[in-house]
PDB file of C-alpha atoms in Angstrom:
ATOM      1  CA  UNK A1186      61.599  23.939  69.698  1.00 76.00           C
ATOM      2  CA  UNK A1187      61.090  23.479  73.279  1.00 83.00           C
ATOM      3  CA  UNK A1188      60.914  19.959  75.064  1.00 92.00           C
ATOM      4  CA  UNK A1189      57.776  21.236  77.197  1.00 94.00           C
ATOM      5  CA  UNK A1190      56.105  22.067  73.591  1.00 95.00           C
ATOM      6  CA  UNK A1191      56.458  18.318  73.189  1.00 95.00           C
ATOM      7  CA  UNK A1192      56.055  16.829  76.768  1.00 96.00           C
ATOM      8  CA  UNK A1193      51.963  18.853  75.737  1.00 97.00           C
ATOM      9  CA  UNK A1194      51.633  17.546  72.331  1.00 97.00           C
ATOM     10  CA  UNK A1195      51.946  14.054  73.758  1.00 97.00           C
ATOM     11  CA  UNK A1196      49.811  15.191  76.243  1.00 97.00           C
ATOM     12  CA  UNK A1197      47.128  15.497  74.514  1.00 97.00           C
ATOM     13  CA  UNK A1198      47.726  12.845  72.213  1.00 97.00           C
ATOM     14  CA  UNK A1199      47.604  10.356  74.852  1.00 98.00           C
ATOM     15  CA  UNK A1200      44.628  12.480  76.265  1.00 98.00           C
ATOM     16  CA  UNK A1201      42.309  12.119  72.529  1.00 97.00           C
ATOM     17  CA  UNK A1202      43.636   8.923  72.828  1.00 97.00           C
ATOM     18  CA  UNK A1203      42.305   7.966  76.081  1.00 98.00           C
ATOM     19  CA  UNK A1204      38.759   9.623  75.260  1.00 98.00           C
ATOM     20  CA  UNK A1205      38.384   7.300  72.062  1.00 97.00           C
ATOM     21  CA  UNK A1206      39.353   4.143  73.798  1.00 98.00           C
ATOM     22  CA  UNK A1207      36.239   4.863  76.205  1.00 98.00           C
ATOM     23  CA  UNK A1208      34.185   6.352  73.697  1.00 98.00           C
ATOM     24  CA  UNK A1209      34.420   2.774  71.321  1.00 98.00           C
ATOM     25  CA  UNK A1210      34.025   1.052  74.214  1.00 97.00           C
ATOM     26  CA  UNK A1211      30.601   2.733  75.609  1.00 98.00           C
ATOM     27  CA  UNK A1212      29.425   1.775  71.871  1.00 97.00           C
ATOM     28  CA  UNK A1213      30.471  -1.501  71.752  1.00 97.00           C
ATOM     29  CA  UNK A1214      28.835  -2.003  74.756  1.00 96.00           C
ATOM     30  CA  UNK A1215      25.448  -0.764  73.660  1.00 94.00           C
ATOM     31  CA  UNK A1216      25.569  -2.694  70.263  1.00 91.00           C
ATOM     32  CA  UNK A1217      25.909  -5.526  72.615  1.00 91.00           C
ATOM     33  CA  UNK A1218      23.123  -4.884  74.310  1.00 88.00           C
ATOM     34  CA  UNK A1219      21.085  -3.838  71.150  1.00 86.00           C
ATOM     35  CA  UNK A1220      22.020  -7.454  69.681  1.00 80.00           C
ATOM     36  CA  UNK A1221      20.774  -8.830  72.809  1.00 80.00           C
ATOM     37  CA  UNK A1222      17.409  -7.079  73.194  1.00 79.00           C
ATOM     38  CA  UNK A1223      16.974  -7.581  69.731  1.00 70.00           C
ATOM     39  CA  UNK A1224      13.603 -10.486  69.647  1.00 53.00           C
ATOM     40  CA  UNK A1225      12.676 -12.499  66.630  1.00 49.00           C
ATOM     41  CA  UNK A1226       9.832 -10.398  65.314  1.00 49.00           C
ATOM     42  CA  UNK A1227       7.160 -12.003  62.643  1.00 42.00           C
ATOM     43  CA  UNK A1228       8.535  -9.661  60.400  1.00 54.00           C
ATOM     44  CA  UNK A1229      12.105 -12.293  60.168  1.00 60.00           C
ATOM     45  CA  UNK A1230      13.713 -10.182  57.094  1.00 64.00           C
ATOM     46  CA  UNK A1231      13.618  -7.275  59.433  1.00 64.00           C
ATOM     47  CA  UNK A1232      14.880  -8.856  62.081  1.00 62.00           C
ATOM     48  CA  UNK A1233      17.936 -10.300  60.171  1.00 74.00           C
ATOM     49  CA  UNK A1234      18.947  -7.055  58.557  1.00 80.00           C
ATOM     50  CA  UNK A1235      18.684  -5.519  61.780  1.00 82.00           C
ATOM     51  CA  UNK A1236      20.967  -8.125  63.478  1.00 81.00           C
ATOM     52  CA  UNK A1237      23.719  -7.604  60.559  1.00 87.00           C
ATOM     53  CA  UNK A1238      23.732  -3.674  60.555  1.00 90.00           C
ATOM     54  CA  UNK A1239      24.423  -4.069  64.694  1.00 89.00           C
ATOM     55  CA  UNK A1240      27.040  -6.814  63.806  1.00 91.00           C
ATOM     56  CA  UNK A1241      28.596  -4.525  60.941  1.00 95.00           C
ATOM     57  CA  UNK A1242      28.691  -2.014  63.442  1.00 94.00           C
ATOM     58  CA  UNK A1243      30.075  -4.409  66.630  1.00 95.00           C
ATOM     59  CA  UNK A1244      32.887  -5.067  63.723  1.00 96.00           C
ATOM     60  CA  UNK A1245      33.636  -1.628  62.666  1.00 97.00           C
ATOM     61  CA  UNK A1246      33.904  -0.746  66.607  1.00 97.00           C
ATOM     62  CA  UNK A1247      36.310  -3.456  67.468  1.00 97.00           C
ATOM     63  CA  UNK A1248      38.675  -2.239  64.879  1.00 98.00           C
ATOM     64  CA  UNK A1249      38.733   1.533  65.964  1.00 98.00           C
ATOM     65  CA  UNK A1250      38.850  -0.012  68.942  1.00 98.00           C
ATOM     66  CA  UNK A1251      42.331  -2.247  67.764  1.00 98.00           C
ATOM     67  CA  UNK A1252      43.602   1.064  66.538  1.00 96.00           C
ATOM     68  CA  UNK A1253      43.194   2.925  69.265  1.00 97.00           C
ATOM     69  CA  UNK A1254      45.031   0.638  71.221  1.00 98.00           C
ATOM     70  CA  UNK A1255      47.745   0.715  69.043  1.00 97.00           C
ATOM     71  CA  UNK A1256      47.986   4.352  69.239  1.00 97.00           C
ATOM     72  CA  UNK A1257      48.380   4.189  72.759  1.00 97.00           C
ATOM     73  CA  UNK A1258      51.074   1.431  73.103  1.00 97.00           C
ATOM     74  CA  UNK A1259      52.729   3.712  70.279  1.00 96.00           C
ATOM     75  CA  UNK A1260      52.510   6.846  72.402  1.00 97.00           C
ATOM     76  CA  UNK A1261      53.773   4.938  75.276  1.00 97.00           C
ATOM     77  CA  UNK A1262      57.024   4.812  73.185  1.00 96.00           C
ATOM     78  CA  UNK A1263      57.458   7.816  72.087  1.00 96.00           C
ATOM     79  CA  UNK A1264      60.747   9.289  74.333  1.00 93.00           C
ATOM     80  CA  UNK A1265      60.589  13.028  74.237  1.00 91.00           C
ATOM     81  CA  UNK A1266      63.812  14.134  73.562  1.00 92.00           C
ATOM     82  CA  UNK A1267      65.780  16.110  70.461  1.00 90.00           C
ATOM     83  CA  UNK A1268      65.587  13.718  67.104  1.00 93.00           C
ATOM     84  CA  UNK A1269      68.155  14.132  64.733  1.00 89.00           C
ATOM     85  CA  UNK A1270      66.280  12.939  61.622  1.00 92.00           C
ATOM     86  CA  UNK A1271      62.504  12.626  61.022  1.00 96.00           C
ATOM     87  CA  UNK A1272      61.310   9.694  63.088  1.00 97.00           C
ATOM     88  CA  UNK A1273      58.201   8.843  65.757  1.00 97.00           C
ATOM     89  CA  UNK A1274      57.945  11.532  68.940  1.00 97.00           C
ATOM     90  CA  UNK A1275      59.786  14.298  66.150  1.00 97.00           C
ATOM     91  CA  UNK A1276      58.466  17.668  65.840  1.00 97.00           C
ATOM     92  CA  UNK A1277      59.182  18.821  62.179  1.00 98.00           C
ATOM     93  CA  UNK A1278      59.507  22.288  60.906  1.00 97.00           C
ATOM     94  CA  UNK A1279      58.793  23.001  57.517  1.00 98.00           C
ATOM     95  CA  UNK A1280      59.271  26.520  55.361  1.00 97.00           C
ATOM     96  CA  UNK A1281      54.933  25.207  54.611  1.00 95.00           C
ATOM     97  CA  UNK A1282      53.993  23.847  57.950  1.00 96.00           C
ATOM     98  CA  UNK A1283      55.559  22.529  61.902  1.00 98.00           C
ATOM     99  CA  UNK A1284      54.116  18.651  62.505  1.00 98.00           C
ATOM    100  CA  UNK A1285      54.700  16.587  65.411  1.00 98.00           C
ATOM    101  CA  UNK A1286      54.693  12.393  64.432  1.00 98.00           C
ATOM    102  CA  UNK A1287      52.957  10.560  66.830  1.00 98.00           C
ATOM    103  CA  UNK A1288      49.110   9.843  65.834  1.00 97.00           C
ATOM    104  CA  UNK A1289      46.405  11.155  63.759  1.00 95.00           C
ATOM    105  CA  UNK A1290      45.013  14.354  65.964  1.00 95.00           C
ATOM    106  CA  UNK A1291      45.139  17.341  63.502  1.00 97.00           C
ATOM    107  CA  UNK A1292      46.082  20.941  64.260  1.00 98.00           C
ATOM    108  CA  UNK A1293      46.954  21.865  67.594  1.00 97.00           C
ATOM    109  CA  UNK A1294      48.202  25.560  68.944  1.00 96.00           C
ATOM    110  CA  UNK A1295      50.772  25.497  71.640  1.00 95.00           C
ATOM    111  CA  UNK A1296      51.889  28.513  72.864  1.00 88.00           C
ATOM    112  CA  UNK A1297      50.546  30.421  69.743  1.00 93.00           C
ATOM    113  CA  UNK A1298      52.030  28.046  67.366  1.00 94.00           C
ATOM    114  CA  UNK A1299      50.434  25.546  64.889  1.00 97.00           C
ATOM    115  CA  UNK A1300      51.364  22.426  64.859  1.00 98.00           C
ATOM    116  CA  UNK A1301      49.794  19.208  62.865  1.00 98.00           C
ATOM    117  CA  UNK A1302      49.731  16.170  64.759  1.00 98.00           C
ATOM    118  CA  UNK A1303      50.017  13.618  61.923  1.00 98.00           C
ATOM    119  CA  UNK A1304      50.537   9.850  62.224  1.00 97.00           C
ATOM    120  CA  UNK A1305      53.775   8.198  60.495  1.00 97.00           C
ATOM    121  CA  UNK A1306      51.735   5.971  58.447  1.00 96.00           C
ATOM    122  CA  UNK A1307      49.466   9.522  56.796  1.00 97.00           C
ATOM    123  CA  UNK A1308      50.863   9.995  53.201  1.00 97.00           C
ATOM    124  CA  UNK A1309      53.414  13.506  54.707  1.00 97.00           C
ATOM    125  CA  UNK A1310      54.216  11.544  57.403  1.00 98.00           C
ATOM    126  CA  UNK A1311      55.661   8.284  55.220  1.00 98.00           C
ATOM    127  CA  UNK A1312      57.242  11.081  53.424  1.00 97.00           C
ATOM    128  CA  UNK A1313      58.900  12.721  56.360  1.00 98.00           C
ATOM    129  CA  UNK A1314      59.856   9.255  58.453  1.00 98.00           C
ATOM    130  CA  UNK A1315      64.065   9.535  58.020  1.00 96.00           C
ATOM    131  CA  UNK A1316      64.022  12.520  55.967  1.00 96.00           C
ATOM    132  CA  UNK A1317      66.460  15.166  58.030  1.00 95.00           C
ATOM    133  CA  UNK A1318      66.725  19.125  57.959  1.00 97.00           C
ATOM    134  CA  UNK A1319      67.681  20.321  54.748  1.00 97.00           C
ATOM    135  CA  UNK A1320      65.657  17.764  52.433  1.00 97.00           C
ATOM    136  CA  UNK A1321      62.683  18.958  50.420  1.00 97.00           C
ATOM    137  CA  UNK A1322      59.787  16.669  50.299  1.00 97.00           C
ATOM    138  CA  UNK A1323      56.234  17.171  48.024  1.00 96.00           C
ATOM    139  CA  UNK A1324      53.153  16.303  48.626  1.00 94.00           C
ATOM    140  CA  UNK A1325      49.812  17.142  46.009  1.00 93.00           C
ATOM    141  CA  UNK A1326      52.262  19.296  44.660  1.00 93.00           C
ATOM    142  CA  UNK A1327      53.629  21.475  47.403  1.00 94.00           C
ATOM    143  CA  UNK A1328      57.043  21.316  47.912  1.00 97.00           C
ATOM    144  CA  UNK A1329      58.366  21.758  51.656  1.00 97.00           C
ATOM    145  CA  UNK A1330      61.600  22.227  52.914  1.00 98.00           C
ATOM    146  CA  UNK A1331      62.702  20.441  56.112  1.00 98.00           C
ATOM    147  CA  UNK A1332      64.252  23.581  58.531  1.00 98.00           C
ATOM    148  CA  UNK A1333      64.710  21.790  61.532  1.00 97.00           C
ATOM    149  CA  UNK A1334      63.953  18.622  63.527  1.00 97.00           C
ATOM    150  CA  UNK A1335      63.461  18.308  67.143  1.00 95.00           C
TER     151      UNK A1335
END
């Protein structure tokens, strides 16, 4: 596996990354606002309900928003060189499938290959973290082999 294949994965990881941090932000910004137009109607039950769905959803947006953050600082770690055993910034080839451990993006095609960008903390990627070429690991009842680490 090449080191430009992973110099793009992280790429674009940092990339999805970067377009959810603005993304949450934008919508915390308008539940703000919401909450702040909102005016005490006569109808007051109305009112309060809609003043706690736009809090649940100020809540909800500050913790992608946590995450997200956290994915970046992670990426910003990530050194792209060869790994020797599963571990964050490896790409993984499997007899099943090739994943890349950085943070939840999905399937990605570099080059014409597939490759699943998976977090560490996703169930295959707890099972893959310090596993090394030659180990089998299952998950849901498929069994992969580890061929190589990069």
């Amino acid at each position: 596996m090449d080191i430009g294949v992973k110099k793009e994965l992280l790429r674009r990881c940092f990339k999805k990354i970067e377009e959810r941090l603005g993304e949450i932000s934008i919508a915390i910004q308008q539940a703000q606002e919401a909450t702040e137009n909102e005016t005490k109607s006569s109808a007051g039950d109305k009112y309060e309900t809609s003043r706690e769905m736009l809090q649940q959803d100020l809540n909800r947006f500050h913790i992608q928003l946590s995450q997200a953050r956290k994915d970046h600082i992670l990426l910003q770690k990530i050194e792209v060189g060869i790994k020797k055993n599963v571990e964050i910034g490896a790409i993984v080839t499997t007899d099943y499938l090739t994943y890349f451990i950085a943070v939840s993006l999905g399937q990605q095609e570099i080059g014409g290959k597939k490759i699943v960008v998976i977090s560490p903390a996703s169930p295959i990627g707890k099972l893959l973290v310090g596993a090394a070429t030659g180990e089998y690991i299952s998950l849901n009842g498929t069994k992969q082999l580890i061929t190589g680490v990069y």
